[in-house]
PDB file of C-alpha atoms in Angstrom:
ATOM      1  CA  MET A  24      82.481  15.995 103.500  1.00  0.00           C
ATOM      2  CA  LYS A  25      82.982  19.748 103.583  1.00  0.00           C
ATOM      3  CA  PRO A  26      84.732  21.187 106.661  1.00  0.00           C
ATOM      4  CA  LYS A  27      82.460  23.043 109.031  1.00  0.00           C
ATOM      5  CA  LYS A  28      82.498  26.736 108.272  1.00  0.00           C
ATOM      6  CA  LYS A  29      84.041  28.756 111.074  1.00  0.00           C
ATOM      7  CA  PRO A  30      81.571  31.370 112.359  1.00  0.00           C
ATOM      8  CA  LEU A  31      82.456  35.004 111.870  1.00  0.00           C
ATOM      9  CA  LEU A  32      83.766  36.919 114.835  1.00  0.00           C
ATOM     10  CA  PRO A  33      81.382  39.662 115.998  1.00  0.00           C
ATOM     11  CA  VAL A  34      83.897  42.300 114.859  1.00  0.00           C
ATOM     12  CA  ASP A  35      83.676  40.938 111.301  1.00  0.00           C
ATOM     13  CA  ILE A  36      79.873  41.242 111.164  1.00  0.00           C
ATOM     14  CA  LYS A  37      79.365  44.679 109.682  1.00  0.00           C
ATOM     15  CA  LEU A  38      77.093  47.259 111.256  1.00  0.00           C
ATOM     16  CA  PRO A  39      75.669  50.196 109.297  1.00  0.00           C
ATOM     17  CA  GLU A  40      77.411  53.496 109.985  1.00  0.00           C
ATOM     18  CA  ARG A  41      75.429  56.131 111.885  1.00  0.00           C
ATOM     19  CA  VAL A  42      72.081  54.435 111.328  1.00  0.00           C
ATOM     20  CA  LEU A  43      69.622  54.291 114.217  1.00  0.00           C
ATOM     21  CA  LEU A  44      68.820  50.605 114.650  1.00  0.00           C
ATOM     22  CA  GLU A  45      65.581  49.107 115.954  1.00  0.00           C
ATOM     23  CA  ASP A  46      66.725  48.815 119.558  1.00  0.00           C
ATOM     24  CA  GLY A  47      67.798  52.462 119.696  1.00  0.00           C
ATOM     25  CA  VAL A  48      71.517  51.977 119.145  1.00  0.00           C
ATOM     26  CA  MET A  49      73.929  53.480 116.662  1.00  0.00           C
ATOM     27  CA  PHE A  50      77.312  52.293 115.437  1.00  0.00           C
ATOM     28  CA  ALA A  51      79.891  54.901 114.445  1.00  0.00           C
ATOM     29  CA  THR A  52      83.557  54.872 113.472  1.00  0.00           C
ATOM     30  CA  LEU A  53      85.125  58.014 114.933  1.00  0.00           C
ATOM     31  CA  ARG A  54      88.746  58.104 113.825  1.00  0.00           C
ATOM     32  CA  THR A  55      89.795  61.495 115.171  1.00  0.00           C
ATOM     33  CA  LEU A  56      89.187  63.490 118.313  1.00  0.00           C
ATOM     34  CA  ASP A  57      87.348  66.120 116.299  1.00  0.00           C
ATOM     35  CA  GLU A  58      85.010  63.456 114.902  1.00  0.00           C
ATOM     36  CA  LEU A  59      84.367  62.047 118.360  1.00  0.00           C
ATOM     37  CA  GLU A  60      83.676  65.436 119.907  1.00  0.00           C
ATOM     38  CA  GLN A  61      81.450  66.582 117.058  1.00  0.00           C
ATOM     39  CA  PHE A  62      79.445  63.339 117.063  1.00  0.00           C
ATOM     40  CA  TRP A  63      78.977  63.510 120.810  1.00  0.00           C
ATOM     41  CA  GLU A  64      77.895  67.151 120.757  1.00  0.00           C
ATOM     42  CA  GLU A  65      75.271  66.248 118.157  1.00  0.00           C
ATOM     43  CA  HIS A  66      74.018  63.090 119.875  1.00  0.00           C
ATOM     44  CA  LYS A  67      74.649  63.376 123.625  1.00  0.00           C
ATOM     45  CA  GLY A  68      70.999  64.227 124.209  1.00  0.00           C
ATOM     46  CA  GLN A  69      69.996  61.089 122.331  1.00  0.00           C
ATOM     47  CA  PHE A  70      72.276  58.476 123.908  1.00  0.00           C
ATOM     48  CA  GLU A  71      73.158  57.721 127.511  1.00  0.00           C
ATOM     49  CA  LEU A  72      75.661  54.874 127.158  1.00  0.00           C
ATOM     50  CA  ALA A  73      78.343  53.598 124.822  1.00  0.00           C
ATOM     51  CA  CYS A  74      80.996  50.971 124.239  1.00  0.00           C
ATOM     52  CA  GLU A  75      84.312  52.011 122.704  1.00  0.00           C
ATOM     53  CA  GLY A  76      86.742  49.743 120.875  1.00  0.00           C
ATOM     54  CA  LYS A  77      90.171  50.307 122.367  1.00  0.00           C
ATOM     55  CA  GLY A  78      92.312  48.455 119.823  1.00  0.00           C
ATOM     56  CA  VAL A  79      94.998  47.332 122.243  1.00  0.00           C
ATOM     57  CA  THR A  80      94.812  43.556 121.773  1.00  0.00           C
ATOM     58  CA  SER A  81      96.497  41.444 119.116  1.00  0.00           C
ATOM     59  CA  GLY A  82      93.191  40.370 117.613  1.00  0.00           C
ATOM     60  CA  GLN A  83      89.906  42.189 118.061  1.00  0.00           C
ATOM     61  CA  THR A  84      86.777  40.192 118.852  1.00  0.00           C
ATOM     62  CA  PHE A  85      83.973  42.716 119.269  1.00  0.00           C
ATOM     63  CA  LEU A  86      85.023  46.227 118.250  1.00  0.00           C
ATOM     64  CA  ARG A  87      88.051  47.657 116.481  1.00  0.00           C
ATOM     65  CA  GLU A  88      89.845  50.771 117.614  1.00  0.00           C
ATOM     66  CA  TYR A  89      87.787  53.930 117.016  1.00  0.00           C
ATOM     67  CA  GLU A  90      84.548  51.937 116.668  1.00  0.00           C
ATOM     68  CA  TRP A  91      81.740  52.914 119.023  1.00  0.00           C
ATOM     69  CA  VAL A  92      78.238  51.650 119.807  1.00  0.00           C
ATOM     70  CA  PHE A  93      75.927  54.220 121.409  1.00  0.00           C
ATOM     71  CA  GLY A  94      72.541  53.502 122.985  1.00  0.00           C
ATOM     72  CA  THR A  95      70.037  54.158 125.728  1.00  0.00           C
ATOM     73  CA  SER A  96      70.188  50.836 127.580  1.00  0.00           C
ATOM     74  CA  LYS A  97      73.013  48.600 128.744  1.00  0.00           C
ATOM     75  CA  SER A  98      71.500  45.481 127.244  1.00  0.00           C
ATOM     76  CA  ALA A  99      70.888  47.048 123.824  1.00  0.00           C
ATOM     77  CA  VAL A 100      74.462  48.314 123.580  1.00  0.00           C
ATOM     78  CA  VAL A 101      75.954  44.942 124.549  1.00  0.00           C
ATOM     79  CA  ARG A 102      73.615  43.037 122.222  1.00  0.00           C
ATOM     80  CA  THR A 103      74.882  45.145 119.359  1.00  0.00           C
ATOM     81  CA  VAL A 104      78.533  44.788 120.337  1.00  0.00           C
ATOM     82  CA  MET A 105      78.044  41.007 120.481  1.00  0.00           C
ATOM     83  CA  ARG A 106      76.063  40.995 117.200  1.00  0.00           C
ATOM     84  CA  TRP A 107      73.428  39.061 119.122  1.00  0.00           C
ATOM     85  CA  GLY A 108      71.403  36.804 116.863  1.00  0.00           C
ATOM     86  CA  GLN A 109      74.107  36.795 114.178  1.00  0.00           C
ATOM     87  CA  SER A 110      77.342  35.785 115.884  1.00  0.00           C
ATOM     88  CA  GLY A 111      76.115  32.498 117.372  1.00  0.00           C
ATOM     89  CA  ILE A 112      76.560  33.615 120.977  1.00  0.00           C
ATOM     90  CA  GLY A 113      73.727  32.362 123.167  1.00  0.00           C
ATOM     91  CA  CYS A 114      72.754  31.415 126.720  1.00  0.00           C
ATOM     92  CA  ASP A 115      72.522  28.035 128.393  1.00  0.00           C
ATOM     93  CA  PHE A 116      71.967  26.666 131.884  1.00  0.00           C
ATOM     94  CA  TYR A 117      74.967  24.882 133.361  1.00  0.00           C
ATOM     95  CA  ASP A 118      73.635  22.068 135.551  1.00  0.00           C
ATOM     96  CA  TRP A 119      76.386  22.027 138.161  1.00  0.00           C
ATOM     97  CA  ALA A 120      74.753  19.319 140.285  1.00  0.00           C
ATOM     98  CA  LYS A 121      74.585  17.005 137.284  1.00  0.00           C
ATOM     99  CA  HIS A 122      77.969  17.678 135.699  1.00  0.00           C
ATOM    100  CA  ASP A 123      80.078  18.086 138.853  1.00  0.00           C
ATOM    101  CA  PRO A 124      78.094  16.625 141.779  1.00  0.00           C
ATOM    102  CA  ARG A 125      81.085  16.394 144.107  1.00  0.00           C
ATOM    103  CA  MET A 126      81.863  20.108 143.885  1.00  0.00           C
ATOM    104  CA  HIS A 127      78.156  20.901 144.124  1.00  0.00           C
ATOM    105  CA  GLU A 128      77.990  19.008 147.414  1.00  0.00           C
ATOM    106  CA  CYS A 129      81.228  20.598 148.632  1.00  0.00           C
ATOM    107  CA  PHE A 130      79.762  24.089 148.251  1.00  0.00           C
ATOM    108  CA  PHE A 131      77.153  23.456 150.940  1.00  0.00           C
ATOM    109  CA  HIS A 132      79.610  21.605 153.166  1.00  0.00           C
ATOM    110  CA  ASP A 133      82.120  24.462 152.917  1.00  0.00           C
ATOM    111  CA  ARG A 134      79.451  27.060 153.629  1.00  0.00           C
ATOM    112  CA  ASP A 135      78.568  25.304 156.892  1.00  0.00           C
ATOM    113  CA  ALA A 136      82.210  24.635 157.769  1.00  0.00           C
ATOM    114  CA  TYR A 137      83.094  28.319 157.318  1.00  0.00           C
ATOM    115  CA  ARG A 138      80.297  29.304 159.707  1.00  0.00           C
ATOM    116  CA  GLY A 139      81.452  26.721 162.241  1.00  0.00           C
ATOM    117  CA  SER A 140      85.072  27.868 162.177  1.00  0.00           C
ATOM    118  CA  ARG A 141      84.078  31.507 162.618  1.00  0.00           C
ATOM    119  CA  ILE A 142      81.841  30.588 165.566  1.00  0.00           C
ATOM    120  CA  GLU A 143      84.723  28.690 167.175  1.00  0.00           C
ATOM    121  CA  ARG A 144      86.977  31.726 166.820  1.00  0.00           C
ATOM    122  CA  GLY A 145      84.296  34.003 168.223  1.00  0.00           C
ATOM    123  CA  THR A 146      84.190  36.144 165.062  1.00  0.00           C
ATOM    124  CA  TRP A 147      80.690  35.233 163.892  1.00  0.00           C
ATOM    125  CA  SER A 148      78.254  38.127 164.358  1.00  0.00           C
ATOM    126  CA  ASP A 149      74.473  38.322 164.494  1.00  0.00           C
ATOM    127  CA  LYS A 150      74.623  39.971 161.078  1.00  0.00           C
ATOM    128  CA  ASP A 151      76.697  37.060 159.732  1.00  0.00           C
ATOM    129  CA  GLU A 152      74.133  34.603 161.090  1.00  0.00           C
ATOM    130  CA  ALA A 153      71.234  36.474 159.527  1.00  0.00           C
ATOM    131  CA  GLU A 154      72.987  36.539 156.167  1.00  0.00           C
ATOM    132  CA  TYR A 155      73.858  32.846 156.496  1.00  0.00           C
ATOM    133  CA  LEU A 156      70.269  31.867 157.235  1.00  0.00           C
ATOM    134  CA  ALA A 157      69.001  33.980 154.350  1.00  0.00           C
ATOM    135  CA  ASP A 158      71.489  32.358 151.985  1.00  0.00           C
ATOM    136  CA  CYS A 159      70.570  28.873 153.209  1.00  0.00           C
ATOM    137  CA  ALA A 160      66.919  29.615 152.454  1.00  0.00           C
ATOM    138  CA  ARG A 161      67.748  31.085 149.048  1.00  0.00           C
ATOM    139  CA  ARG A 162      70.330  28.527 147.920  1.00  0.00           C
ATOM    140  CA  THR A 163      69.361  25.025 148.978  1.00  0.00           C
ATOM    141  CA  PRO A 164      70.884  21.915 147.358  1.00  0.00           C
ATOM    142  CA  GLU A 165      67.591  21.381 145.551  1.00  0.00           C
ATOM    143  CA  ILE A 166      67.257  24.963 144.293  1.00  0.00           C
ATOM    144  CA  TYR A 167      70.862  25.954 143.710  1.00  0.00           C
ATOM    145  CA  ARG A 168      71.835  23.377 141.097  1.00  0.00           C
ATOM    146  CA  GLY A 169      73.619  25.571 138.555  1.00  0.00           C
ATOM    147  CA  TRP A 170      73.498  28.900 136.752  1.00  0.00           C
ATOM    148  CA  TRP A 171      72.806  30.604 133.463  1.00  0.00           C
ATOM    149  CA  ARG A 172      75.756  31.758 131.389  1.00  0.00           C
ATOM    150  CA  PHE A 173      76.713  32.751 127.860  1.00  0.00           C
ATOM    151  CA  CYS A 174      77.573  29.889 125.531  1.00  0.00           C
ATOM    152  CA  ASP A 175      79.371  29.623 122.179  1.00  0.00           C
ATOM    153  CA  LEU A 176      81.517  32.638 122.958  1.00  0.00           C
ATOM    154  CA  PRO A 177      84.064  33.493 120.257  1.00  0.00           C
ATOM    155  CA  ASN A 178      87.840  33.617 120.185  1.00  0.00           C
ATOM    156  CA  GLY A 179      88.566  31.431 123.179  1.00  0.00           C
ATOM    157  CA  TYR A 180      86.382  33.168 125.753  1.00  0.00           C
ATOM    158  CA  ALA A 181      85.347  30.644 128.423  1.00  0.00           C
ATOM    159  CA  PRO A 182      81.753  30.930 129.716  1.00  0.00           C
ATOM    160  CA  ASP A 183      82.714  30.610 133.367  1.00  0.00           C
ATOM    161  CA  ASP A 184      85.543  33.137 133.057  1.00  0.00           C
ATOM    162  CA  TRP A 185      83.455  35.751 131.258  1.00  0.00           C
ATOM    163  CA  PHE A 186      82.903  38.001 134.268  1.00  0.00           C
ATOM    164  CA  ASN A 187      85.717  39.531 136.271  1.00  0.00           C
ATOM    165  CA  PRO A 188      86.009  37.599 139.562  1.00  0.00           C
ATOM    166  CA  GLY A 189      86.462  40.841 141.495  1.00  0.00           C
ATOM    167  CA  ILE A 190      82.931  42.001 140.732  1.00  0.00           C
ATOM    168  CA  ASP A 191      79.811  40.573 142.380  1.00  0.00           C
ATOM    169  CA  HIS A 192      77.101  39.710 139.884  1.00  0.00           C
ATOM    170  CA  GLU A 193      73.647  38.365 140.604  1.00  0.00           C
ATOM    171  CA  GLU A 194      73.696  34.630 139.968  1.00  0.00           C
ATOM    172  CA  LEU A 195      70.870  33.509 137.730  1.00  0.00           C
ATOM    173  CA  PHE A 196      70.206  30.024 139.053  1.00  0.00           C
ATOM    174  CA  ASP A 197      66.528  29.475 138.254  1.00  0.00           C
ATOM    175  CA  PRO A 198      66.513  27.023 135.323  1.00  0.00           C
ATOM    176  CA  LYS A 199      62.939  28.028 134.503  1.00  0.00           C
ATOM    177  CA  MET A 200      63.801  31.676 133.805  1.00  0.00           C
ATOM    178  CA  ALA A 201      62.650  32.854 130.405  1.00  0.00           C
ATOM    179  CA  LEU A 202      65.532  32.923 127.957  1.00  0.00           C
ATOM    180  CA  ALA A 203      64.820  36.544 126.996  1.00  0.00           C
ATOM    181  CA  GLU A 204      65.036  37.607 130.659  1.00  0.00           C
ATOM    182  CA  VAL A 205      68.270  35.662 131.121  1.00  0.00           C
ATOM    183  CA  ALA A 206      69.846  37.315 128.086  1.00  0.00           C
ATOM    184  CA  GLU A 207      68.737  40.772 129.217  1.00  0.00           C
ATOM    185  CA  LYS A 208      70.292  40.339 132.659  1.00  0.00           C
ATOM    186  CA  LEU A 209      73.537  38.840 131.318  1.00  0.00           C
ATOM    187  CA  HIS A 210      73.874  41.717 128.861  1.00  0.00           C
ATOM    188  CA  GLU A 211      73.346  44.274 131.630  1.00  0.00           C
ATOM    189  CA  GLN A 212      75.886  42.525 133.863  1.00  0.00           C
ATOM    190  CA  THR A 213      78.348  42.457 130.972  1.00  0.00           C
ATOM    191  CA  PHE A 214      78.066  46.212 130.501  1.00  0.00           C
ATOM    192  CA  ASP A 215      78.698  46.767 134.212  1.00  0.00           C
ATOM    193  CA  ASP A 216      81.712  44.450 134.062  1.00  0.00           C
ATOM    194  CA  TRP A 217      83.140  46.232 131.016  1.00  0.00           C
ATOM    195  CA  LYS A 218      82.511  49.592 132.684  1.00  0.00           C
ATOM    196  CA  GLN A 219      84.807  48.614 135.535  1.00  0.00           C
ATOM    197  CA  HIS A 220      87.388  46.353 133.938  1.00  0.00           C
ATOM    198  CA  GLY A 221      86.987  46.043 130.159  1.00  0.00           C
ATOM    199  CA  VAL A 222      87.412  42.890 128.078  1.00  0.00           C
ATOM    200  CA  TRP A 223      91.113  42.172 127.850  1.00  0.00           C
ATOM    201  CA  GLU A 224      91.297  45.960 127.543  1.00  0.00           C
ATOM    202  CA  GLU A 225      89.541  45.703 124.167  1.00  0.00           C
ATOM    203  CA  ILE A 226      86.336  47.475 125.172  1.00  0.00           C
ATOM    204  CA  GLU A 227      85.609  50.384 127.473  1.00  0.00           C
ATOM    205  CA  ALA A 228      82.018  50.986 128.489  1.00  0.00           C
ATOM    206  CA  HIS A 229      80.865  54.551 129.090  1.00  0.00           C
ATOM    207  CA  ASP A 230      78.055  56.613 130.473  1.00  0.00           C
ATOM    208  CA  ARG A 231      77.556  60.271 129.509  1.00  0.00           C
ATOM    209  CA  ALA A 232      79.908  61.534 132.184  1.00  0.00           C
ATOM    210  CA  SER A 233      82.755  59.239 131.195  1.00  0.00           C
ATOM    211  CA  ILE A 234      82.424  60.139 127.498  1.00  0.00           C
ATOM    212  CA  ASP A 235      82.698  63.809 128.439  1.00  0.00           C
ATOM    213  CA  GLU A 236      85.680  62.985 130.646  1.00  0.00           C
ATOM    214  CA  THR A 237      87.329  60.989 127.843  1.00  0.00           C
ATOM    215  CA  ILE A 238      87.075  63.917 125.455  1.00  0.00           C
ATOM    216  CA  ARG A 239      88.409  66.351 128.081  1.00  0.00           C
ATOM    217  CA  TYR A 240      91.303  64.028 128.843  1.00  0.00           C
ATOM    218  CA  TRP A 241      92.369  63.731 125.211  1.00  0.00           C
ATOM    219  CA  ARG A 242      92.021  67.480 124.654  1.00  0.00           C
ATOM    220  CA  ASN A 243      94.319  68.075 127.614  1.00  0.00           C
ATOM    221  CA  GLU A 244      96.822  65.569 126.206  1.00  0.00           C
ATOM    222  CA  GLN A 245      96.625  67.326 122.837  1.00  0.00           C
ATOM    223  CA  ALA A 246      97.191  70.730 124.441  1.00  0.00           C
ATOM    224  CA  ALA A 247     100.200  69.336 126.297  1.00  0.00           C
ATOM    225  CA  GLY A 248     101.763  68.145 123.066  1.00  0.00           C
ATOM    226  CA  GLU A 249     101.272  64.466 123.950  1.00  0.00           C
ATOM    227  CA  SER A 250      99.868  61.666 121.822  1.00  0.00           C
ATOM    228  CA  TYR A 251      96.071  61.708 121.832  1.00  0.00           C
ATOM    229  CA  TYR A 252      93.008  59.953 120.453  1.00  0.00           C
ATOM    230  CA  GLY A 253      93.221  59.579 116.672  1.00  0.00           C
ATOM    231  CA  ASP A 254      96.267  61.813 116.176  1.00  0.00           C
ATOM    232  CA  GLU A 255      97.785  59.342 113.717  1.00  0.00           C
ATOM    233  CA  ASN A 256      94.622  59.505 111.609  1.00  0.00           C
ATOM    234  CA  GLU A 257      94.841  63.305 111.485  1.00  0.00           C
ATOM    235  CA  ALA A 258      98.415  63.047 110.256  1.00  0.00           C
ATOM    236  CA  ALA A 259      97.401  60.503 107.598  1.00  0.00           C
ATOM    237  CA  SER A 260      94.563  62.696 106.331  1.00  0.00           C
ATOM    238  CA  VAL A 261      96.872  65.722 106.005  1.00  0.00           C
ATOM    239  CA  SER A 262      99.475  63.797 104.038  1.00  0.00           C
TER     240      SER A 262
END
């Protein structure tokens, strides 16, 4: 029996250079600051968002250093970075109530206990009560049974640790949601998460303003005689 073939990491699934793909994205390897600035001057009217490979981890998963994906929507950029449809990454619904019923029950108990303790201390406001009642109506034990998440993530990424815990994301807990809608929302949330915190510092997500700011920053570092984006590639090309 042949051993099961290990799936390729997204970073090892090649993307065509500077070709506009069907979902309005473009992959480009920009190895020097001049290349980055020139590309952006030529395309900044075409693209609004981007993901940049930072190259500061021991093993890249999605993008290598100097690799960029540009696009007009958060979901399209992230789909391309993930090599959606090729890498094996997908979405599934984690049925919390089925797989961990004790913790599922504890959630509702703890929600009520927190309200009770705040009331006893006299720190529970009318606003708190309104939010509590709204949450009780929205997340009942029958409705709030689990959530949608990415599955089959590469390189040791755990589905429930995918998003940074310091960022609030909309929970997708309707098991009847269309898979395409689920994927779209998870991709958008991923872009927002990367924009604020990055993935193990491997990826930085940008909008137009932050790309402009990145170029200005590296030009200032260059002018100050400091190390800057792609300087080692300039030295290699000269030699």
